[in-house]
PDB file of C-alpha atoms and ligand atoms in Angstrom:
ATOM      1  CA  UNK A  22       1.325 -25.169   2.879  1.00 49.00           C
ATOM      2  CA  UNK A  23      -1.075 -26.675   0.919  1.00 50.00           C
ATOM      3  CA  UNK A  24      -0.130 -28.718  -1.850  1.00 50.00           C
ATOM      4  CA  UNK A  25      -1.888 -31.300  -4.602  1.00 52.00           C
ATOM      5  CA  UNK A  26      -0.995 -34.452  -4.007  1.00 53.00           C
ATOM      6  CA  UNK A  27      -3.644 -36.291  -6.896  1.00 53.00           C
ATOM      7  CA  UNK A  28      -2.081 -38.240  -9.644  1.00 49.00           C
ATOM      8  CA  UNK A  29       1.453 -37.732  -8.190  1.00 45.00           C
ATOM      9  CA  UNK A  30       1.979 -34.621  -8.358  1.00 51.00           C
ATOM     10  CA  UNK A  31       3.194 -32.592  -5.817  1.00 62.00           C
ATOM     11  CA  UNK A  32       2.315 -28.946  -6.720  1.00 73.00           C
ATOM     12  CA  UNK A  33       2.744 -25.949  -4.661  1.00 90.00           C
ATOM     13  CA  UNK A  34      -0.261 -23.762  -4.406  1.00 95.00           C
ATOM     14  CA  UNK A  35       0.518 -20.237  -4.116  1.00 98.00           C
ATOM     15  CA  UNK A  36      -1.861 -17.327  -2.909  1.00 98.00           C
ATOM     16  CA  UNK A  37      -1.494 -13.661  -3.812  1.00 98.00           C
ATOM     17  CA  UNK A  38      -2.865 -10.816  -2.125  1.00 98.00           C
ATOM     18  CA  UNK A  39      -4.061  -7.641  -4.104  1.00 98.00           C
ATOM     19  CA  UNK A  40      -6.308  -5.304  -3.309  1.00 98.00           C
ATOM     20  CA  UNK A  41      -9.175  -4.115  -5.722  1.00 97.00           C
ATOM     21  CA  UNK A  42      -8.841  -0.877  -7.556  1.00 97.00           C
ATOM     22  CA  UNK A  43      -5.244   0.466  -9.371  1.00 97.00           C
ATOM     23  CA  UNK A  44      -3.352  -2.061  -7.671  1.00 98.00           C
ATOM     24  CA  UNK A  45      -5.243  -5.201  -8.899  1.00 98.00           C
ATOM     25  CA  UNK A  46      -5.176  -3.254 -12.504  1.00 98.00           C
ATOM     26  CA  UNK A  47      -1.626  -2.171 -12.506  1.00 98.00           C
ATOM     27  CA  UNK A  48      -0.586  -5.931 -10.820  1.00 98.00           C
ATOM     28  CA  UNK A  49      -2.383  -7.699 -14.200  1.00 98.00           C
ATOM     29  CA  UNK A  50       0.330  -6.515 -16.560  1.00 98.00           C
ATOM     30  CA  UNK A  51       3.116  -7.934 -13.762  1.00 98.00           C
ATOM     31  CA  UNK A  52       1.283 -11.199 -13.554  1.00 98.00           C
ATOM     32  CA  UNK A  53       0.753 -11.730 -17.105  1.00 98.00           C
ATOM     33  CA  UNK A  54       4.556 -11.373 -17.588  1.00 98.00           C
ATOM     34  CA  UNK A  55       4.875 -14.955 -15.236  1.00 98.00           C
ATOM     35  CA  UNK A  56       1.828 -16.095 -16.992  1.00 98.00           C
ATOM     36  CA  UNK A  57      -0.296 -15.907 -14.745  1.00 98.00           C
ATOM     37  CA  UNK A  58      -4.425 -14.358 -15.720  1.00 98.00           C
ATOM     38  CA  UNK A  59      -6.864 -13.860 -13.152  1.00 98.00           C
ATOM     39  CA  UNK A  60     -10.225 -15.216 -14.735  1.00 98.00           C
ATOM     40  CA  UNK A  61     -12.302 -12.998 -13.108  1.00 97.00           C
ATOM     41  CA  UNK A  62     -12.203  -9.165 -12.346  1.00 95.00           C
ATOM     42  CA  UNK A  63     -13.149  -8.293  -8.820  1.00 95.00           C
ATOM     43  CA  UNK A  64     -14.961  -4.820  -9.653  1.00 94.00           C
ATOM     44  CA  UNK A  65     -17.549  -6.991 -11.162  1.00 95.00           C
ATOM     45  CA  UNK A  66     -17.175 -10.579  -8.925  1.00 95.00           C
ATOM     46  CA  UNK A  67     -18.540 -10.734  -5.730  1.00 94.00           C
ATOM     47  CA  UNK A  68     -15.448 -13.697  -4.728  1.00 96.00           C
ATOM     48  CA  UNK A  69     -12.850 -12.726  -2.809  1.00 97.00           C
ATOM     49  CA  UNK A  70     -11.124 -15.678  -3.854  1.00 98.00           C
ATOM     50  CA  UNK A  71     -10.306 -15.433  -7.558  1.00 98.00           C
ATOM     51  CA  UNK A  72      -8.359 -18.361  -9.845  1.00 98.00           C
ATOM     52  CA  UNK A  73      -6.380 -18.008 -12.648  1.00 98.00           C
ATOM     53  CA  UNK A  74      -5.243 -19.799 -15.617  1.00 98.00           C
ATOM     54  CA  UNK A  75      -2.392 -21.382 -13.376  1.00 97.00           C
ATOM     55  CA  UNK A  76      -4.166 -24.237 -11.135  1.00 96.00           C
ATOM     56  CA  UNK A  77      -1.808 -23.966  -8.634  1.00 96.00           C
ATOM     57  CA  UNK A  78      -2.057 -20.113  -8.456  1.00 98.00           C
ATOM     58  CA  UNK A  79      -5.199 -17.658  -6.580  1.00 98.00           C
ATOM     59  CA  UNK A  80      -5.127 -14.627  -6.033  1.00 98.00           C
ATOM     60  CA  UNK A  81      -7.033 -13.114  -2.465  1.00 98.00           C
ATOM     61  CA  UNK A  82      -8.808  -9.769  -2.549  1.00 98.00           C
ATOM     62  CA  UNK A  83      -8.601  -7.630   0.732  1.00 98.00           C
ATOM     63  CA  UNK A  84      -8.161  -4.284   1.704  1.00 98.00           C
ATOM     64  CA  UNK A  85      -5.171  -2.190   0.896  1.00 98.00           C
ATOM     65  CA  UNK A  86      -3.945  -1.986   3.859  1.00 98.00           C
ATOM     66  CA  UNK A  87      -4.325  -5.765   4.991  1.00 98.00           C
ATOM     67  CA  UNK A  88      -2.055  -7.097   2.334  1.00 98.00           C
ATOM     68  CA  UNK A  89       1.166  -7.086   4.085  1.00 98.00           C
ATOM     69  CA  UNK A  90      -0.777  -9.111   7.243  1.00 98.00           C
ATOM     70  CA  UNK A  91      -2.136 -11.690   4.694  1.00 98.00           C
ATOM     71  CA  UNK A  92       1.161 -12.071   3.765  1.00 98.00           C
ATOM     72  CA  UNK A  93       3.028 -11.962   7.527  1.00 98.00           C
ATOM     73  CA  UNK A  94       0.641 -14.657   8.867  1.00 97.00           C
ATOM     74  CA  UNK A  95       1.408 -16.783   5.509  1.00 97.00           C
ATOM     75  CA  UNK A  96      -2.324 -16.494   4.717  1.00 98.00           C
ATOM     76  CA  UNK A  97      -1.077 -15.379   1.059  1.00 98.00           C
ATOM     77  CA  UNK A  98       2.853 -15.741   0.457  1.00 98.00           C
ATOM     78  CA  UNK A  99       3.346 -12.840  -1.710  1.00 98.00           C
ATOM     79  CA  UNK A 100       1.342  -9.503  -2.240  1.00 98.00           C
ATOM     80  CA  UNK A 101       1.497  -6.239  -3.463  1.00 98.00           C
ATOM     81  CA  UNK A 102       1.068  -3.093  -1.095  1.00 98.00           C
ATOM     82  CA  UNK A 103       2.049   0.582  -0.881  1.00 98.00           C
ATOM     83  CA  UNK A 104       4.799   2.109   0.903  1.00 98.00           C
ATOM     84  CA  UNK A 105       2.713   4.108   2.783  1.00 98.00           C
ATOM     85  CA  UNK A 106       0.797   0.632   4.415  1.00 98.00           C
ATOM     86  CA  UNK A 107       3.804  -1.400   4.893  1.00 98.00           C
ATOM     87  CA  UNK A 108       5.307   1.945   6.697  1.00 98.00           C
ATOM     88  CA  UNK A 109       2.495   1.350   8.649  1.00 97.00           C
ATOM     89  CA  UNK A 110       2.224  -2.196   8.901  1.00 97.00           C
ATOM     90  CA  UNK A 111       5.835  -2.248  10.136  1.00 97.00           C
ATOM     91  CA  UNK A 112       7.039  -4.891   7.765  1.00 93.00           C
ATOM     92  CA  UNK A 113       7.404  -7.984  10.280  1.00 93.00           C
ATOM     93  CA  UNK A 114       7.591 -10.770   8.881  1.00 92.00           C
ATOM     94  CA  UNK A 115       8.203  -9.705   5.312  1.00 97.00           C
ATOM     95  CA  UNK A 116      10.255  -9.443   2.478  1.00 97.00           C
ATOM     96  CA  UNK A 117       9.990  -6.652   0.419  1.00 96.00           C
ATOM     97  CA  UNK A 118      12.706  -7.525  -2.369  1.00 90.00           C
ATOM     98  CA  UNK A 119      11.191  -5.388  -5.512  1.00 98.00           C
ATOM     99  CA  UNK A 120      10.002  -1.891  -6.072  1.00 98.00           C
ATOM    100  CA  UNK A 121       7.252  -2.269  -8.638  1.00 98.00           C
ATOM    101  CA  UNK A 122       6.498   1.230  -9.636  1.00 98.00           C
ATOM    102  CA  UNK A 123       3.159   1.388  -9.858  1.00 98.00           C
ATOM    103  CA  UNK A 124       0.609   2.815  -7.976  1.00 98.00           C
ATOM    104  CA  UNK A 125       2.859   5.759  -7.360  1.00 98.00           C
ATOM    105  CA  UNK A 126       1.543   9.229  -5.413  1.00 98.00           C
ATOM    106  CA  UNK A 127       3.237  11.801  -2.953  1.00 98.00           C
ATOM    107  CA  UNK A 128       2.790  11.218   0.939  1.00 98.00           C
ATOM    108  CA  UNK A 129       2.590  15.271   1.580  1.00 98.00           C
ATOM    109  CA  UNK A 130       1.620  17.908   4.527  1.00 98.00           C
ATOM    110  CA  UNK A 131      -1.234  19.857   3.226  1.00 98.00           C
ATOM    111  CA  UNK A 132      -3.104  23.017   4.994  1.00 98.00           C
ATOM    112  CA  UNK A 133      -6.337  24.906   4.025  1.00 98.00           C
ATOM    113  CA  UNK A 134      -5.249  27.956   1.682  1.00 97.00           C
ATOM    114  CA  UNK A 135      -4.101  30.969   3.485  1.00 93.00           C
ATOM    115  CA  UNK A 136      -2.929  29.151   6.664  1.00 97.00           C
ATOM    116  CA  UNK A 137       0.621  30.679   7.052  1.00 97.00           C
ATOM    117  CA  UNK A 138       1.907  26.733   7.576  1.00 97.00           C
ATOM    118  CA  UNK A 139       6.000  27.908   7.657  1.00 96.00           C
ATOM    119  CA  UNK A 140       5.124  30.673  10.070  1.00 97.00           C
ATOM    120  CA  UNK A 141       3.155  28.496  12.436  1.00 96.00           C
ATOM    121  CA  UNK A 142       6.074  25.969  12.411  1.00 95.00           C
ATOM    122  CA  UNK A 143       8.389  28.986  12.745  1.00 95.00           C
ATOM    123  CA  UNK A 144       6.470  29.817  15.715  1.00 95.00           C
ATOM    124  CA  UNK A 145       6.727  26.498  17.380  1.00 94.00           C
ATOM    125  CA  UNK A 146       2.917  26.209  17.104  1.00 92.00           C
ATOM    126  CA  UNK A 147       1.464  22.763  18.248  1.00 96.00           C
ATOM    127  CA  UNK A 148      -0.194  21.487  14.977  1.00 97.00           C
ATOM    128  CA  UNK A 149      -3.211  19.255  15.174  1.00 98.00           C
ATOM    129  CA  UNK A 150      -2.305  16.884  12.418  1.00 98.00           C
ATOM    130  CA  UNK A 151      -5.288  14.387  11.249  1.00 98.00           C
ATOM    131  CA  UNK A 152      -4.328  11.125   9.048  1.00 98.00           C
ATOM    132  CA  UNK A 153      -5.133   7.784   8.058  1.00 98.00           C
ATOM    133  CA  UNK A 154      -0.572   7.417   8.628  1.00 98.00           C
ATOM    134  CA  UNK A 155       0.067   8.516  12.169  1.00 98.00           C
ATOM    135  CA  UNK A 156       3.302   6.394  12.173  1.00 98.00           C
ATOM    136  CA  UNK A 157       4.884   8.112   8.824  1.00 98.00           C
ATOM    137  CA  UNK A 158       3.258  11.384  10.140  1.00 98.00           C
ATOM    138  CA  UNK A 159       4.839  10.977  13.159  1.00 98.00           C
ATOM    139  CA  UNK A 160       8.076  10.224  12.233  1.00 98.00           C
ATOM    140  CA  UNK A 161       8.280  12.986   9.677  1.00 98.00           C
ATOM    141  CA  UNK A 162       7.291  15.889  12.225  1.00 98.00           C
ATOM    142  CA  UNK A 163       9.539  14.487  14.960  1.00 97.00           C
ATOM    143  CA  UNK A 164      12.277  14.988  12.507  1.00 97.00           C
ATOM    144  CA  UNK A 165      11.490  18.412  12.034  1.00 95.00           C
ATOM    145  CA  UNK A 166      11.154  19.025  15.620  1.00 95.00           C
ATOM    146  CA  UNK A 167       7.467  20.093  15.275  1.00 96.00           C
ATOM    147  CA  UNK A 168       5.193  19.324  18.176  1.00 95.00           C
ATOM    148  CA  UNK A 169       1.926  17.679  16.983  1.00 98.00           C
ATOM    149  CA  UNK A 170      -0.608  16.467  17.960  1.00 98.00           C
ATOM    150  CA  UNK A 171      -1.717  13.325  15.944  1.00 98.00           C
ATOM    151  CA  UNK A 172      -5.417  12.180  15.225  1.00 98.00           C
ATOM    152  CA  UNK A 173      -6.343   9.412  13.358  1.00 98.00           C
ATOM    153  CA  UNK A 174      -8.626   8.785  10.660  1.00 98.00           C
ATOM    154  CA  UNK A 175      -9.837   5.901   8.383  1.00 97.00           C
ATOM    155  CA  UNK A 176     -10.419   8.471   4.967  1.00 96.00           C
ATOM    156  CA  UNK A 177     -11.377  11.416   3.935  1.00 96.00           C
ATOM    157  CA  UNK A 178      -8.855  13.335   5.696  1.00 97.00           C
ATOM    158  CA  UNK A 179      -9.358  16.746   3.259  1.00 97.00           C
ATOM    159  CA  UNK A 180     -12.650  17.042   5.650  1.00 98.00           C
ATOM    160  CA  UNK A 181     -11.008  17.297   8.653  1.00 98.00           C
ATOM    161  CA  UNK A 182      -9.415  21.082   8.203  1.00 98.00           C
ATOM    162  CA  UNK A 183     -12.304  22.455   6.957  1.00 97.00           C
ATOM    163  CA  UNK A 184     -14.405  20.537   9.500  1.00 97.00           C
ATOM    164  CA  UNK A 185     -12.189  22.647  12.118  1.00 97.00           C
ATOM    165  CA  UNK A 186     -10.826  18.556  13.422  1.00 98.00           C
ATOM    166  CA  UNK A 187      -7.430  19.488  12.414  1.00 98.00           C
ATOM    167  CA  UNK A 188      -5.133  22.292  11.443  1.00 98.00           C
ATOM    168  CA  UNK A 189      -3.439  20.055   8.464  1.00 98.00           C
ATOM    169  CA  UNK A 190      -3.088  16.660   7.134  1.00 98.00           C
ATOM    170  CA  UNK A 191      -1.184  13.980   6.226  1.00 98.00           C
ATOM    171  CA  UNK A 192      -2.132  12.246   2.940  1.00 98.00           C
ATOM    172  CA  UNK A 193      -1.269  10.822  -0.495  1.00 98.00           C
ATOM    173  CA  UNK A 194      -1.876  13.348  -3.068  1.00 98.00           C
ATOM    174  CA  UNK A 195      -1.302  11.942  -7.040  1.00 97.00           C
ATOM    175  CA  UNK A 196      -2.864  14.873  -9.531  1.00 96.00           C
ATOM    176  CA  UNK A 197      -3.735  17.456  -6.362  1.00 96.00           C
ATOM    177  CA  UNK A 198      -7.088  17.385  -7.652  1.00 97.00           C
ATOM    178  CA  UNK A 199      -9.011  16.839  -4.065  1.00 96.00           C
ATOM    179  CA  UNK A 200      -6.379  18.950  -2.349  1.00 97.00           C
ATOM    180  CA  UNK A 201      -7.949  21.687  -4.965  1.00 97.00           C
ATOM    181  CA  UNK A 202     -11.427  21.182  -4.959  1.00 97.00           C
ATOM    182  CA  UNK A 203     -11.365  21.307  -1.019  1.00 97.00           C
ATOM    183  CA  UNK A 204      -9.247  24.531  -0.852  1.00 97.00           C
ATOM    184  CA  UNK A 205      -6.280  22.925   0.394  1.00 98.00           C
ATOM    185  CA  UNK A 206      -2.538  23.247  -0.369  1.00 98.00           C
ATOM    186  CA  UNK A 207       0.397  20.899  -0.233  1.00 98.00           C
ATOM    187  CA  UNK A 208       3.164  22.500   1.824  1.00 98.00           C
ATOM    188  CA  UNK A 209       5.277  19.615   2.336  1.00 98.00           C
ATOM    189  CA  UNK A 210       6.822  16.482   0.658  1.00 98.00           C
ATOM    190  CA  UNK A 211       7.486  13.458   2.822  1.00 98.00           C
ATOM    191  CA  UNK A 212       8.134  10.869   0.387  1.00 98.00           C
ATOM    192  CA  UNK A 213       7.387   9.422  -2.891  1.00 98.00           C
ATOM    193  CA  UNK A 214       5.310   6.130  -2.726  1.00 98.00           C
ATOM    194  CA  UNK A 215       5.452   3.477  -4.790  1.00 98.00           C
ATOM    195  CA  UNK A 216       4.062  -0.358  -4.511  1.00 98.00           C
ATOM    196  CA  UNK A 217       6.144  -3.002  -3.499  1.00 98.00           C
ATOM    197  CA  UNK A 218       5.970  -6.923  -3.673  1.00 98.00           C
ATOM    198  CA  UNK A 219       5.688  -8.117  -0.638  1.00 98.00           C
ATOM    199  CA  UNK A 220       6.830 -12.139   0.125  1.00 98.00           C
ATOM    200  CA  UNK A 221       6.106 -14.445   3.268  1.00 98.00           C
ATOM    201  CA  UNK A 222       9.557 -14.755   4.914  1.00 97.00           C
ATOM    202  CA  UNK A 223       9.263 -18.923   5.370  1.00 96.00           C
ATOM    203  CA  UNK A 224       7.226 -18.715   1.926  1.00 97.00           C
ATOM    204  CA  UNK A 225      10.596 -17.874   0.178  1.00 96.00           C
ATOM    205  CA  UNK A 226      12.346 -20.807   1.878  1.00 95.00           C
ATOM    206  CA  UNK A 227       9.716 -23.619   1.515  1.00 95.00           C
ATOM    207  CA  UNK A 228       7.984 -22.627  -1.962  1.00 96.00           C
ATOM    208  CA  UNK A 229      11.398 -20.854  -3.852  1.00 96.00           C
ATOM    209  CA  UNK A 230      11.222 -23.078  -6.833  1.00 95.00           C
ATOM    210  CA  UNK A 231       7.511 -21.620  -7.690  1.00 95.00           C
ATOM    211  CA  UNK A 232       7.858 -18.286  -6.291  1.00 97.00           C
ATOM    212  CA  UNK A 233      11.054 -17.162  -7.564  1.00 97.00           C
ATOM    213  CA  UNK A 234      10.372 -17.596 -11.269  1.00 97.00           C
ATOM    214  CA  UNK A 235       7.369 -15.174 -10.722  1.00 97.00           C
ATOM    215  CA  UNK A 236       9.373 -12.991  -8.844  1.00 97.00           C
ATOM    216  CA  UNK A 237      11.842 -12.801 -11.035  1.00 98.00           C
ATOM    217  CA  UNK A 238       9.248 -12.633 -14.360  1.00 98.00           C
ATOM    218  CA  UNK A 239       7.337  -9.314 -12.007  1.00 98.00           C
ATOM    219  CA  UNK A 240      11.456  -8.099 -11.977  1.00 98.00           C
ATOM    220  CA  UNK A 241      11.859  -8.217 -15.618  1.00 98.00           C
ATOM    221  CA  UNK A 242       8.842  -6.924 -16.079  1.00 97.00           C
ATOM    222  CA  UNK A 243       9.418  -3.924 -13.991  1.00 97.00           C
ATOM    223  CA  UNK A 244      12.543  -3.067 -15.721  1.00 90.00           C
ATOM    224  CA  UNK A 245      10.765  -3.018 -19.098  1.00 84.00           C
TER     225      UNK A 245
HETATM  226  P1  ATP B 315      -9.611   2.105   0.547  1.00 85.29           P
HETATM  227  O1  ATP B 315      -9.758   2.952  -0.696  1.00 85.29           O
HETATM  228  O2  ATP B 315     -10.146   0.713   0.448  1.00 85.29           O
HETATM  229  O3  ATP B 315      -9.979   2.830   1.809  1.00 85.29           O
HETATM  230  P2  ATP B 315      -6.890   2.580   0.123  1.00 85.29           P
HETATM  231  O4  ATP B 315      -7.180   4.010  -0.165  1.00 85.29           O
HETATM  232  O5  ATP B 315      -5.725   2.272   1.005  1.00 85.29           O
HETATM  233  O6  ATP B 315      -8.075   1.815   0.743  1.00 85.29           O
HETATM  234  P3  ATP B 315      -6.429   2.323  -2.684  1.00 85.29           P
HETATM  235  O7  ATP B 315      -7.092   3.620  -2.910  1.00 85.29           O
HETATM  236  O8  ATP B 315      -6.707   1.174  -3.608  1.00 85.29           O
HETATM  237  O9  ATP B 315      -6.718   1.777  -1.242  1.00 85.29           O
HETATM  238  O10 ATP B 315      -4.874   2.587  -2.641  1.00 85.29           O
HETATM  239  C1  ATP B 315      -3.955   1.519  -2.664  1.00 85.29           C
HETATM  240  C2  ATP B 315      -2.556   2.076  -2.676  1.00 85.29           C
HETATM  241  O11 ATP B 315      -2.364   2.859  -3.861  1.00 85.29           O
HETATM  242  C3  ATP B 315      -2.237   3.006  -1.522  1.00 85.29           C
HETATM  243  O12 ATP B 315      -1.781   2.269  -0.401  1.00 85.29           O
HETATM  244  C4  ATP B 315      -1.162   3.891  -2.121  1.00 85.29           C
HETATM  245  O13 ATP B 315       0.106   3.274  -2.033  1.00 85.29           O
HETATM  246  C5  ATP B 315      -1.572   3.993  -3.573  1.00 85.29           C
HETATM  247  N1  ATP B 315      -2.380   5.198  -3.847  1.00 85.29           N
HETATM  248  C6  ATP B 315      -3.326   5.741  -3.066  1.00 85.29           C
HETATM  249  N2  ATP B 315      -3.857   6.837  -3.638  1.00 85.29           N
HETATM  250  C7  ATP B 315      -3.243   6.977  -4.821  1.00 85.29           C
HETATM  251  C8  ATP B 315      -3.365   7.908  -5.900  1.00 85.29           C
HETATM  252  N3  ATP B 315      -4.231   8.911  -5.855  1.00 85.29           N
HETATM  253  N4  ATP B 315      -2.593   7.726  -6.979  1.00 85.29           N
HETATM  254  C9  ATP B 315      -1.736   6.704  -7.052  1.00 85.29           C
HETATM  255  N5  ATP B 315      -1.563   5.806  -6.070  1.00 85.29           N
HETATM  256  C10 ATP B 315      -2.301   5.927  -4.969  1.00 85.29           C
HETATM  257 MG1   MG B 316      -8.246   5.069  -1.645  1.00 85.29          MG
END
């Protein structure tokens, strides 16, 4: 934990993970309600270390799906990631206390158009399933008793039908607009996704006096 000890004052530093993109954008609003302002914006800064109006308050850029590590490790003590990455992730070592409704898409099956998808299920087909969430994918066709077999990729899983990798995907689909454009079709809902704020389990214990009046401003904000 580090903490300021100059001039007697004993302040607790705290470090938030975001990644760049809608979730740093759709974050601002929720940090501006505890008063905190990033004073840079990292589509345009190069640092992945960014300070705010708060001394005692950075924010940490990383990838998406690296948040909720940041955060496990204590690295950062609170973040904001996806459903779908702290499915993932597994969620050790974290609290996830607050839905924040933003950043929210469909996790859905989707096939190119005019494969039969219910008949080949029907069937008892084995599906080649490509996606960046093997665990979520996983889960969901073991539910259905569908045998699949899973490959993972890192993006761009709309390629991998039409590529001939795959018979279907896994993947977050907001407007449908790629789904379109690559002559695909959503057949299946898994789940809604939203972000959630994420907060270092020992975090909460050490640093609650700082971190729960932001956690509780992000609340109010969230209800608004
Ligand atoms: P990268 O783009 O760096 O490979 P990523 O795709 O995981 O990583 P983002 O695109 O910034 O990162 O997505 C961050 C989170 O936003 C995702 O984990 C998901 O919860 C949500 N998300 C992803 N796609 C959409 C979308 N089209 N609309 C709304 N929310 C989305
Ligand atoms: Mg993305």
């Amino acid at each position: 934990m580090a903490v300021c000890l100059s001039a007697g004052c004993l302040v607790t530093t705290i470090t938030i993970a975001l990644s760049k993109g809608r979730i740093f954008d759709e974050t601002l609003p929720l940090l501006a309600a505890a008063g905190i302002v990033p004073t840079e914006n990292p589509e345009t800064s190069r640092k992945l270390i960014i300070e705010t109006n708060q001394p005692h308050v950075r924010v940490v850029i990383v990838r998406a799906t690296d948040v909720p590590t940041y955060v496990q490790y204590g690295a950062a003590d609170i973040g904001v990631a996806g459903k779908d990455v702290l499915i993932e992730h597994g969620g050790e070592g974290l609290y996830a206390p607050l839905d924040l409704e933003i950043a929210k898409c469909r996790m859905m099956v989707a096939v190119p158009e005019g494969f039969d998808y219910a008949n080949a299920v029907r069937q008892g087909a084995r599906l080649k399933v490509a996606s960046k969430y093997v665990k979520t994918a996983r889960e969901h066709f073991a539910s259905k008793g569908v045998h699949v077999d899973l490959i993972k990729l890192y993006g761009s899983m709309e390629l991998a039908p039409l590529a001939g990798l795959s018979d279907a995907i896994v993947d977050l689909v907001s407007t449908g607009g790629t789904l379109k454009a690559n002559k695909l079709v959503a057949v299946e809902h898994i789940m809604d996704i939203s972000s959630r704020l994420v907060v270092n389990q020992a975090s909460l214990k050490v640093k609650r006096e700082t971190l729960q009046p932001i956690i509780d401003a992000f609340a109010g904000a969230v209800e608004k």
